mmCIF file with all atom_site columns, C-alpha atoms in Angstrom:
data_model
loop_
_atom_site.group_PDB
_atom_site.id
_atom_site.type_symbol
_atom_site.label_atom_id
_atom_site.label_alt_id
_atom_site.label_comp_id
_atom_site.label_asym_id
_atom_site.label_entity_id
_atom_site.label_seq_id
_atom_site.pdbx_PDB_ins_code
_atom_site.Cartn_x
_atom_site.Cartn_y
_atom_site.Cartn_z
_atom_site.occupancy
_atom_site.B_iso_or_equiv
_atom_site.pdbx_formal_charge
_atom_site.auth_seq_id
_atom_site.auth_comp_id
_atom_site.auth_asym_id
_atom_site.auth_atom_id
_atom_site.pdbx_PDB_model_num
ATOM 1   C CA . UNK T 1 1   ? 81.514  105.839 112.154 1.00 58.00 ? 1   UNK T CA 1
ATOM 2   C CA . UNK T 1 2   ? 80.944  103.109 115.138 1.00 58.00 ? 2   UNK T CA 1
ATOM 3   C CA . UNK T 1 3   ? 81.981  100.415 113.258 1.00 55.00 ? 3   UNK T CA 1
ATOM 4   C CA . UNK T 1 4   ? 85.408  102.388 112.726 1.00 55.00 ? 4   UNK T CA 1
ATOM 5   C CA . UNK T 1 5   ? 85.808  103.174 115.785 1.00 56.00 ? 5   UNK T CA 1
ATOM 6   C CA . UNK T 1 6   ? 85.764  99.412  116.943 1.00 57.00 ? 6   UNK T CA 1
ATOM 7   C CA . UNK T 1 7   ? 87.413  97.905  113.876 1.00 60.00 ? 7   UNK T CA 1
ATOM 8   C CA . UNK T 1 8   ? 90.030  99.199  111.854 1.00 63.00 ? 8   UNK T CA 1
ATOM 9   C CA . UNK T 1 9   ? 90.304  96.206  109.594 1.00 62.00 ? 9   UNK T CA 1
ATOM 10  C CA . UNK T 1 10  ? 89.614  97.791  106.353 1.00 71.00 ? 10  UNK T CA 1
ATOM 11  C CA . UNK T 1 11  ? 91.511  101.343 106.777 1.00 78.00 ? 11  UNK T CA 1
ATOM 12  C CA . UNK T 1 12  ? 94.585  99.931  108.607 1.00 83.00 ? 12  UNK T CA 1
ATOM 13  C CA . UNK T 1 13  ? 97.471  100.900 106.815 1.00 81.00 ? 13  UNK T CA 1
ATOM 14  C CA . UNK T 1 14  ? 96.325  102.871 104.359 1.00 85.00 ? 14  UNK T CA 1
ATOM 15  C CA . UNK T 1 15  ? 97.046  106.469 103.445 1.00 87.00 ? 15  UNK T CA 1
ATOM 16  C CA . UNK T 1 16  ? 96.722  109.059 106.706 1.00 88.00 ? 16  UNK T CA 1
ATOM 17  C CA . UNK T 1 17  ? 95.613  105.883 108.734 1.00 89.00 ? 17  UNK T CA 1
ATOM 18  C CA . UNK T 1 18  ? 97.222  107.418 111.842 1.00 90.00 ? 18  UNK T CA 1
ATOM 19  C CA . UNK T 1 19  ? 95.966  110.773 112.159 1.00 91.00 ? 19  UNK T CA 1
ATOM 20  C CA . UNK T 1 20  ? 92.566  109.597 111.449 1.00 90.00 ? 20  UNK T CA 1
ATOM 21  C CA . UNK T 1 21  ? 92.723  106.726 114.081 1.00 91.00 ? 21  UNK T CA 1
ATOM 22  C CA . UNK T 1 22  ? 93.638  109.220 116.608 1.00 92.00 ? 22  UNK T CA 1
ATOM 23  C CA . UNK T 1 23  ? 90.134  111.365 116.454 1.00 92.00 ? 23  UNK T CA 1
ATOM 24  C CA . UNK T 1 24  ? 87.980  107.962 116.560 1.00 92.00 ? 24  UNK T CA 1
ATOM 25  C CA . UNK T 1 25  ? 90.230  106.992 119.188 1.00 92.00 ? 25  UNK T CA 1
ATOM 26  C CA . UNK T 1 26  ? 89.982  110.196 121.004 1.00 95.00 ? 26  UNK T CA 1
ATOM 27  C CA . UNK T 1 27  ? 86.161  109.948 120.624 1.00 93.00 ? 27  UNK T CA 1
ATOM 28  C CA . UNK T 1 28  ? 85.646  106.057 121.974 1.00 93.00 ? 28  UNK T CA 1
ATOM 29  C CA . UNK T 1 29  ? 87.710  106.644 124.730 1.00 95.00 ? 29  UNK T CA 1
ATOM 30  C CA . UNK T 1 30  ? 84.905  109.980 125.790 1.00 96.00 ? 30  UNK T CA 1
ATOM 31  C CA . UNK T 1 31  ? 82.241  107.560 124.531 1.00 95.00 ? 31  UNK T CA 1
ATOM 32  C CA . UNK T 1 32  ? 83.208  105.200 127.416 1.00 95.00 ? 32  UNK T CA 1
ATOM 33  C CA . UNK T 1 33  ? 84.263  107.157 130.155 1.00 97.00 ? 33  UNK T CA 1
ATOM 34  C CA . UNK T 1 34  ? 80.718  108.916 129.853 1.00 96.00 ? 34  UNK T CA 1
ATOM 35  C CA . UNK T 1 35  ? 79.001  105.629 129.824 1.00 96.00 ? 35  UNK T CA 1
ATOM 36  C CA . UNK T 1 36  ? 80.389  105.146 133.114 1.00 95.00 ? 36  UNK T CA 1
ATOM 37  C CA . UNK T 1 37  ? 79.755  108.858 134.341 1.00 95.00 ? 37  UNK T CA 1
ATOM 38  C CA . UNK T 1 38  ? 76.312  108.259 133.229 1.00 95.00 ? 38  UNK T CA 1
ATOM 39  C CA . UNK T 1 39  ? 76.314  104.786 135.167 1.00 94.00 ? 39  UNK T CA 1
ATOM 40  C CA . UNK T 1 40  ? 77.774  106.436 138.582 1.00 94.00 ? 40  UNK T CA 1
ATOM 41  C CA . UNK T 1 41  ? 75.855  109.583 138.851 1.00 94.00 ? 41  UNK T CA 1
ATOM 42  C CA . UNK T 1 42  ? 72.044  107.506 137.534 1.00 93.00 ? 42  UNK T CA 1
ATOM 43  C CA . UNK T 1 43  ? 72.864  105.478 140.103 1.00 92.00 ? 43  UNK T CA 1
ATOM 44  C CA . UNK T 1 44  ? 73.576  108.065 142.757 1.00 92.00 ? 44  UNK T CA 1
ATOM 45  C CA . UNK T 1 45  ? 70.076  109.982 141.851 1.00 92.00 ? 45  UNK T CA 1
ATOM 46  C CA . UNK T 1 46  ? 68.612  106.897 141.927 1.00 92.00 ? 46  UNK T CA 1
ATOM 47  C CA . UNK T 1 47  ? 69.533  105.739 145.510 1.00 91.00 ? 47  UNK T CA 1
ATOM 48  C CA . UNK T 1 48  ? 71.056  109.346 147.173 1.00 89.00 ? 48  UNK T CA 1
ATOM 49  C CA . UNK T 1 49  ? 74.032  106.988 147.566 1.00 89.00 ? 49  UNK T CA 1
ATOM 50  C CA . UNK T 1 50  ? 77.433  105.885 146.007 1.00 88.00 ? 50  UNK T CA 1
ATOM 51  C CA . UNK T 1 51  ? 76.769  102.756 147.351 1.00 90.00 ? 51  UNK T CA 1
ATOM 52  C CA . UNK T 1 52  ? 74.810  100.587 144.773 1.00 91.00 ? 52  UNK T CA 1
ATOM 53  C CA . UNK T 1 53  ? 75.434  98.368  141.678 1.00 93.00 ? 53  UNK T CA 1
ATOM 54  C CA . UNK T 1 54  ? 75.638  100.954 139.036 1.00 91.00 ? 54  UNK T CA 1
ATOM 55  C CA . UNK T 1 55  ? 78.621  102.489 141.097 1.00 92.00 ? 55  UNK T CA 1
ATOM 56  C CA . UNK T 1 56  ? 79.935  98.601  140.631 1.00 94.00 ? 56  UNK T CA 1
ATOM 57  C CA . UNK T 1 57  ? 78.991  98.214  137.123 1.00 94.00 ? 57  UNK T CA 1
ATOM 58  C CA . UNK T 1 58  ? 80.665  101.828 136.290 1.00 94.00 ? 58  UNK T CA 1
ATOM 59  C CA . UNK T 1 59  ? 83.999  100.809 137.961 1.00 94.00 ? 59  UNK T CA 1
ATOM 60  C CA . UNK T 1 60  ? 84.408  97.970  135.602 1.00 95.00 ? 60  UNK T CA 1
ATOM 61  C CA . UNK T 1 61  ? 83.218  100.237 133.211 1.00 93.00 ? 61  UNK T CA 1
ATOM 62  C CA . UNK T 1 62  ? 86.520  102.193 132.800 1.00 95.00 ? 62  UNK T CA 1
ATOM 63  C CA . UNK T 1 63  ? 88.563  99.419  132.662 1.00 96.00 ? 63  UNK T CA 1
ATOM 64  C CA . UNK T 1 64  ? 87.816  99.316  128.767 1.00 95.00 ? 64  UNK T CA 1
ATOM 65  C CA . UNK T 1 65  ? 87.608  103.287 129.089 1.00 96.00 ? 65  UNK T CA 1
ATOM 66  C CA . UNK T 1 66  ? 91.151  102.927 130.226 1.00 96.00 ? 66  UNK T CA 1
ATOM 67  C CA . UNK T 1 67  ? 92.240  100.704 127.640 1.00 95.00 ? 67  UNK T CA 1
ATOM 68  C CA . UNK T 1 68  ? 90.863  103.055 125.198 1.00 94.00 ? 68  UNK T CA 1
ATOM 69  C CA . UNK T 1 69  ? 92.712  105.688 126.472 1.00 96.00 ? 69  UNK T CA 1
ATOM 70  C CA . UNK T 1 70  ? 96.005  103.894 125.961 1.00 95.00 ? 70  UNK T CA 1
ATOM 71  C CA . UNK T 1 71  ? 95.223  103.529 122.564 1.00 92.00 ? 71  UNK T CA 1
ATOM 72  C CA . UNK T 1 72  ? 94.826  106.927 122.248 1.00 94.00 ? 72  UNK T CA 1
ATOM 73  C CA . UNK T 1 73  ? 97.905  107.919 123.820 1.00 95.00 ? 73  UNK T CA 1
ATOM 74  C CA . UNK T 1 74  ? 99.717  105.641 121.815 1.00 92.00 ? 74  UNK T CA 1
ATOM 75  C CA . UNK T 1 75  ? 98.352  107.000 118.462 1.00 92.00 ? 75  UNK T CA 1
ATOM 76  C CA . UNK T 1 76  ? 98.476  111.122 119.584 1.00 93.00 ? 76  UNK T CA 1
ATOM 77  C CA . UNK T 1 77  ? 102.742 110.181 119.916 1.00 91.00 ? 77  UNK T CA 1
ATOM 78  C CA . UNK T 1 78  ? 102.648 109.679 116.060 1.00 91.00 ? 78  UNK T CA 1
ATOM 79  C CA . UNK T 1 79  ? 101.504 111.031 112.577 1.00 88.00 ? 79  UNK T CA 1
ATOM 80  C CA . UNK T 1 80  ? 101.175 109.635 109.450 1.00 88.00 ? 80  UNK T CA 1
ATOM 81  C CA . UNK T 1 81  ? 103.140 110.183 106.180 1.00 88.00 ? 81  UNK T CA 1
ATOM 82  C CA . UNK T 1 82  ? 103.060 113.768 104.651 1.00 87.00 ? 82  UNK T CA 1
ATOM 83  C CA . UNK T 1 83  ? 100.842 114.370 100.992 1.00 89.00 ? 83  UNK T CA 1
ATOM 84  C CA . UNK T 1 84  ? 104.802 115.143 99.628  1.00 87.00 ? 84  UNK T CA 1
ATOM 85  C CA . UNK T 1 85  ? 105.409 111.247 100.357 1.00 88.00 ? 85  UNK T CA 1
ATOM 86  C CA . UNK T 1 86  ? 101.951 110.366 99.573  1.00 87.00 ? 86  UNK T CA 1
ATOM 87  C CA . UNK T 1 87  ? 102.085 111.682 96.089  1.00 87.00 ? 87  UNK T CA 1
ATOM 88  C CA . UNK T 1 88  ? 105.857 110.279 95.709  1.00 87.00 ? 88  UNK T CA 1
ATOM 89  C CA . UNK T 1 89  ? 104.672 107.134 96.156  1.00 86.00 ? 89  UNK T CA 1
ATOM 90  C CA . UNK T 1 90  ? 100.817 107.139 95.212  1.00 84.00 ? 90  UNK T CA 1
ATOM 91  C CA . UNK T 1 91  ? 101.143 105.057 92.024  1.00 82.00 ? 91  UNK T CA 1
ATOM 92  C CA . UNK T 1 92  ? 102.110 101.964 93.245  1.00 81.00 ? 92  UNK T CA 1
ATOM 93  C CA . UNK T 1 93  ? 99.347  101.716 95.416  1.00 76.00 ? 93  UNK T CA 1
ATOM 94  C CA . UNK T 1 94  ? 97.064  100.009 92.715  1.00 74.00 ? 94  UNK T CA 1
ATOM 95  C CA . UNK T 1 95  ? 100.199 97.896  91.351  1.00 73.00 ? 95  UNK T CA 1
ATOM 96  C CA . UNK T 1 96  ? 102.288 96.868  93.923  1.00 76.00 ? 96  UNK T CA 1
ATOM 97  C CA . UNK T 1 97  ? 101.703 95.608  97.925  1.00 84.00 ? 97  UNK T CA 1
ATOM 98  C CA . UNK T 1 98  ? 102.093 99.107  100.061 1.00 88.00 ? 98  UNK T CA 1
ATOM 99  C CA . UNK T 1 99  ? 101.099 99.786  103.400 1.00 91.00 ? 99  UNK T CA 1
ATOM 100 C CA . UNK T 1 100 ? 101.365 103.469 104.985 1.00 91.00 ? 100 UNK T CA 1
ATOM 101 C CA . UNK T 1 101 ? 101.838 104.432 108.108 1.00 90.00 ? 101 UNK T CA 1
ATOM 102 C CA . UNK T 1 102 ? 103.752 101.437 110.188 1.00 90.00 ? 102 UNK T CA 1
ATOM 103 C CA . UNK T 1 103 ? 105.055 101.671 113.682 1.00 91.00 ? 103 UNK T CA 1
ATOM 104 C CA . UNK T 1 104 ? 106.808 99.005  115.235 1.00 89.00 ? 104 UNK T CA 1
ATOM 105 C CA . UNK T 1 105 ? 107.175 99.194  118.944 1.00 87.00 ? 105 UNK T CA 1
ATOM 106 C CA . UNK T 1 106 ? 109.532 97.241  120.977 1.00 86.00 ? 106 UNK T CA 1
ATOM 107 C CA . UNK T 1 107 ? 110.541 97.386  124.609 1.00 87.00 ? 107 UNK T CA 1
ATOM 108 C CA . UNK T 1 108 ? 113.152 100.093 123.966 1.00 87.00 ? 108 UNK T CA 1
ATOM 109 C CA . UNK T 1 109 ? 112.278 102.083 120.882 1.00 90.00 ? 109 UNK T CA 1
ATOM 110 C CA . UNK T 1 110 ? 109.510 102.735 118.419 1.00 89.00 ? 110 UNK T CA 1
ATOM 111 C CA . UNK T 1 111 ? 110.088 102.501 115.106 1.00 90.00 ? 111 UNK T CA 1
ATOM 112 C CA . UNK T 1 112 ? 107.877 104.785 112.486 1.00 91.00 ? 112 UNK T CA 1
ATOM 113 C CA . UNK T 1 113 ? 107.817 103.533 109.052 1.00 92.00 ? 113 UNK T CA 1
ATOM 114 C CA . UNK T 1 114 ? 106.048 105.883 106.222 1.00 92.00 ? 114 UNK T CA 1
ATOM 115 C CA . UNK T 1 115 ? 105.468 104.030 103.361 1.00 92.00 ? 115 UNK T CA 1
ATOM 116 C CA . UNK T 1 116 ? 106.276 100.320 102.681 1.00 91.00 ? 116 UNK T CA 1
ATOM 117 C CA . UNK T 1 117 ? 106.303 98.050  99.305  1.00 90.00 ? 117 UNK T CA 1
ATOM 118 C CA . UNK T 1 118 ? 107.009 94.765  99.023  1.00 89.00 ? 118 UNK T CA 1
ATOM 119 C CA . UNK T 1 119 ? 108.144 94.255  94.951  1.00 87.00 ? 119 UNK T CA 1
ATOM 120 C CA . UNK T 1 120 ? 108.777 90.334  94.479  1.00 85.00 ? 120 UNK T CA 1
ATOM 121 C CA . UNK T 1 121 ? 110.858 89.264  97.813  1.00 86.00 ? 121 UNK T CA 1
ATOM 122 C CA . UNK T 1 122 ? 112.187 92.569  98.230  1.00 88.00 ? 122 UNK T CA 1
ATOM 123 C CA . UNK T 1 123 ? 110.714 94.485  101.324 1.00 91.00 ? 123 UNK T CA 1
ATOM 124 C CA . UNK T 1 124 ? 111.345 98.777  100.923 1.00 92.00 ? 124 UNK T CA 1
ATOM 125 C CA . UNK T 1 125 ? 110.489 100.976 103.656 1.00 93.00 ? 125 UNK T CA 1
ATOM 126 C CA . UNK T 1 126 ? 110.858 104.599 104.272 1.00 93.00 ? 126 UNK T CA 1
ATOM 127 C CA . UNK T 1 127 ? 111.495 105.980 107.298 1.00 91.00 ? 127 UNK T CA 1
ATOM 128 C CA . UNK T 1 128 ? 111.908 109.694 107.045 1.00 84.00 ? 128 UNK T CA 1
ATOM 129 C CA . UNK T 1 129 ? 113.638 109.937 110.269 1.00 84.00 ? 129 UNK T CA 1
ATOM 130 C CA . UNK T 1 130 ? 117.420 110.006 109.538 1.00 85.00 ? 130 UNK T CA 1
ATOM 131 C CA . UNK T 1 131 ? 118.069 108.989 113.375 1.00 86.00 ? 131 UNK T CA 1
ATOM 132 C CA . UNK T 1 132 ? 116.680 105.508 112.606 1.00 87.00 ? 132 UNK T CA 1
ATOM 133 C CA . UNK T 1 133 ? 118.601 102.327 114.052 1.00 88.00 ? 133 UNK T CA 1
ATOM 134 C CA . UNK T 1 134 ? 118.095 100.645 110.404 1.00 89.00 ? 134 UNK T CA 1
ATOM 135 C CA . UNK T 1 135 ? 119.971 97.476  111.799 1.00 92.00 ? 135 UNK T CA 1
ATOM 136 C CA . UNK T 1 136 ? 117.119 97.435  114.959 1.00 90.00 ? 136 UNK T CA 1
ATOM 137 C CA . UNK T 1 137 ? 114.895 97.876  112.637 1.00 91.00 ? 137 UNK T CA 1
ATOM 138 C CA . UNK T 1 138 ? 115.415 94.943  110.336 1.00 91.00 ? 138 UNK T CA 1
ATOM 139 C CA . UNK T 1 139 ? 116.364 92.666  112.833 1.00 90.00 ? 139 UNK T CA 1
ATOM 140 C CA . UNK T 1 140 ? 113.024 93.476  114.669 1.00 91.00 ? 140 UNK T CA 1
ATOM 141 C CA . UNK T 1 141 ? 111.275 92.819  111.325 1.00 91.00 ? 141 UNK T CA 1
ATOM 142 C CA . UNK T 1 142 ? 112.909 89.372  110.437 1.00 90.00 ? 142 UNK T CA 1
ATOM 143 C CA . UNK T 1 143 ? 112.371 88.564  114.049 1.00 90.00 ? 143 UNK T CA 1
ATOM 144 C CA . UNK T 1 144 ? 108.446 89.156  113.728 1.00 90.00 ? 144 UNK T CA 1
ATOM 145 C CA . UNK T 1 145 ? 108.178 87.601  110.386 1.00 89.00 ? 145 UNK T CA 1
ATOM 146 C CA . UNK T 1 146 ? 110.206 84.450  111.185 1.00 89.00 ? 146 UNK T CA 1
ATOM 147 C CA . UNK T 1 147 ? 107.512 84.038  114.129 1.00 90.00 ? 147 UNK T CA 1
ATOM 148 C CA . UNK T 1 148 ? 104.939 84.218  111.858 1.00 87.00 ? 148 UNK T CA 1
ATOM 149 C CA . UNK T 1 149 ? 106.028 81.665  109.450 1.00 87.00 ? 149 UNK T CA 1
ATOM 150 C CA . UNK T 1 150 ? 107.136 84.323  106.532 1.00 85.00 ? 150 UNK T CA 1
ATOM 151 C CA . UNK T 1 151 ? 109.825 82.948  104.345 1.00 81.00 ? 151 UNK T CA 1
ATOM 152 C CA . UNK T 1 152 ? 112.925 84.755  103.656 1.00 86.00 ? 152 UNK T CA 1
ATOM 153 C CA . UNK T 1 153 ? 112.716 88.021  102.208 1.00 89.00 ? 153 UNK T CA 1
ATOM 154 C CA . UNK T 1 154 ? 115.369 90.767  101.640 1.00 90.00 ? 154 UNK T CA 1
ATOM 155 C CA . UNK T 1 155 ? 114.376 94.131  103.864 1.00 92.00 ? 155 UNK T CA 1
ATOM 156 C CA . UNK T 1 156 ? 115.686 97.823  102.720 1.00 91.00 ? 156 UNK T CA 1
ATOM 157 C CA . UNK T 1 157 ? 115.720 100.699 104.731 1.00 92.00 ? 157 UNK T CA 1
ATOM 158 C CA . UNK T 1 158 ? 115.287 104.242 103.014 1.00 92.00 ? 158 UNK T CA 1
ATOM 159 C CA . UNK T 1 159 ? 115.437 107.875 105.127 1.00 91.00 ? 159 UNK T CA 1
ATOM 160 C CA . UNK T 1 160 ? 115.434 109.808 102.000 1.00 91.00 ? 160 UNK T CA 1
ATOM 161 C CA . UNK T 1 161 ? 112.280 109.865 99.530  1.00 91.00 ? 161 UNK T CA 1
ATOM 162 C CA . UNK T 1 162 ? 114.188 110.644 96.550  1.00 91.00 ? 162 UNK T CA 1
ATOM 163 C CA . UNK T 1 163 ? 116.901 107.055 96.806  1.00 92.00 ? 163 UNK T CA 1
ATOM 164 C CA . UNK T 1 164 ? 113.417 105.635 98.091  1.00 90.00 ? 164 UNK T CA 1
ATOM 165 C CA . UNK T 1 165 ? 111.798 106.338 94.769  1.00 89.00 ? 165 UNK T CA 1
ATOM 166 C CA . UNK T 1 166 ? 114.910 105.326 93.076  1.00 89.00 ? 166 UNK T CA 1
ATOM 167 C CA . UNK T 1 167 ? 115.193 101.847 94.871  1.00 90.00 ? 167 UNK T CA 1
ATOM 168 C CA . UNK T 1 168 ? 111.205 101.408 93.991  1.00 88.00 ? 168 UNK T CA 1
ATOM 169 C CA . UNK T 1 169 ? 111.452 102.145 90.204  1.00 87.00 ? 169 UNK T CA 1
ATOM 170 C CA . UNK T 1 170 ? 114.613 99.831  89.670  1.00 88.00 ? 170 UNK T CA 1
ATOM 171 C CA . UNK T 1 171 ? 112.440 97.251  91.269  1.00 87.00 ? 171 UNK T CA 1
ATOM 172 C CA . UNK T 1 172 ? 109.113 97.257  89.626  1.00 82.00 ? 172 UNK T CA 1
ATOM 173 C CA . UNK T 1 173 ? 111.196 97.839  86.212  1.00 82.00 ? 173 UNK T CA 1
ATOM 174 C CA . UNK T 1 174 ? 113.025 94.460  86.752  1.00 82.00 ? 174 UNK T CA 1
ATOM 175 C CA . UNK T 1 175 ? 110.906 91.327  86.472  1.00 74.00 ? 175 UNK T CA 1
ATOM 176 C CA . UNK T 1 176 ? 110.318 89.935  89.281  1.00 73.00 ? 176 UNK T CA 1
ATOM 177 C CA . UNK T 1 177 ? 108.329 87.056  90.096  1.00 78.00 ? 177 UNK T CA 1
ATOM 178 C CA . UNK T 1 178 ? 105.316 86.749  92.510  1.00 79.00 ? 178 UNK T CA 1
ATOM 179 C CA . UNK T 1 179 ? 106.648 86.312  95.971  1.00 78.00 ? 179 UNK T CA 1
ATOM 180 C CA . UNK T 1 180 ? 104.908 83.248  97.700  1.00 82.00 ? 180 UNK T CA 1
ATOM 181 C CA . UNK T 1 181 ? 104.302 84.646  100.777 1.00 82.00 ? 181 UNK T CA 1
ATOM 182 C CA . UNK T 1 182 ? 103.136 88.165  100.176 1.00 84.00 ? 182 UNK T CA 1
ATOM 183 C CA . UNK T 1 183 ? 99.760  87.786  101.339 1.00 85.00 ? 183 UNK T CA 1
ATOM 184 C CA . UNK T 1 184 ? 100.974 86.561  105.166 1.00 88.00 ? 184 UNK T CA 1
ATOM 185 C CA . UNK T 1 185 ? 103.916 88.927  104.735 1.00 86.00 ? 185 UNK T CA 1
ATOM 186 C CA . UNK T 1 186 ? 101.458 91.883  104.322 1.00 88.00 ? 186 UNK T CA 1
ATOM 187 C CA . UNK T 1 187 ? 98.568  90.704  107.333 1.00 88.00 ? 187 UNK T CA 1
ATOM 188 C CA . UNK T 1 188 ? 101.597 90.198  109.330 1.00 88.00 ? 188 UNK T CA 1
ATOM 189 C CA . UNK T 1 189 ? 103.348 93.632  108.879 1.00 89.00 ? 189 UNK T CA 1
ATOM 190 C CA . UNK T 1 190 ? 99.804  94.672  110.001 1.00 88.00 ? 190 UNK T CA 1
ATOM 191 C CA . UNK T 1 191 ? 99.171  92.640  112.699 1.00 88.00 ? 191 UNK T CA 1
ATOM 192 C CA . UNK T 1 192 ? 102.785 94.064  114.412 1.00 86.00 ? 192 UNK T CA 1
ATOM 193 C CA . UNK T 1 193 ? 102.179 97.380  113.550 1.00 88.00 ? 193 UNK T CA 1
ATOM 194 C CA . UNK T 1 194 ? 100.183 99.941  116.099 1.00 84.00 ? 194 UNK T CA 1
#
């Protein structure tokens, strides 16, 4: 449990990443502010005055307690994909590159992607909000990958499960070849993604 609440390497991504993150985020961010509770008030028994070190030491201490608490601000605004998406969608996940649970943030908006498979150098995502700016959206992502040295790759934007499906099937029925870059494509999508 402490190692996954200070690395999410190996979960990140995966099905109901988000609404787990949120309790171990919820519970760090406790963790640390009572470490530096603890720090203040042993230090005020200690000396019968707020003015010592541990006061000191528990100041700096919430700087990571606030940073913590970002985090899990950030996470309570979302939730991850529903089971009905999960089990629309559940067996590609041992054939094919998916990723669950994706938001992009930029300065204006925050997009929330539910599922995501990349099927040779085609990139499918599902974003079951219909309001979606899907032209933001895939500009934001070529942006991110083209910093990241990601070749080209074609990017389509589904609000509906059911043409979702559709789209997926047609495309892991056709024969496509490896796509060179997957591997960064995938760590990358990650590594932009909350």
């Amino acid at each position: 449990m402490i190692q996954r609440m200070f690395s999410t390497d190996q979960v990140k991504n995966t099905y109901r990443y988000i609404d787990t993150q949120k309790k171990y985020e919820i519970i760090k961010t406790a963790l640390l502010f009572g470490v530096a509770l603890a720090l203040f008030f042993g230090g005020y028994v200690n000396t019968g005055t707020r003015n010592n070190l541990l006061t000191v030491v528990a100041v700096l201490g919430c700087l990571p307690a606030s940073k913590s608490l970002v985090s899990a601000i950030m996470f309570c605004r979302f939730h991850s994909a529903s089971e009905h998406v999960h089990q629309a969608v559940e067996y590609l996940d041992r054939t094919q590159n998916t990723l669950y649970d994706l938001v992009f943030t930029t300065q204006k908006v925050n997009y929330v992607i539910d599922h995501c498979c990349l099927i040779g150098n085609e990139l499918v995502l599902l974003a079951q909000d219909r309001t979606v700016d899907k032209k933001g959206l895939e500009a934001h992502i070529h942006e991110m990958l083209r910093k990241a040295g990601v070749g080209k790759v074609n990017i389509g934007i589904f609000t509906e499960i059911r043409r979702y499906t559709d789209r997926l099937n047609a495309l892991a029925a056709s024969e496509r070849e490896e796509y060179k870059d997957a591997p960064l494509l995938i760590e990358s999508l990650k590594e932009i993604s909350l």
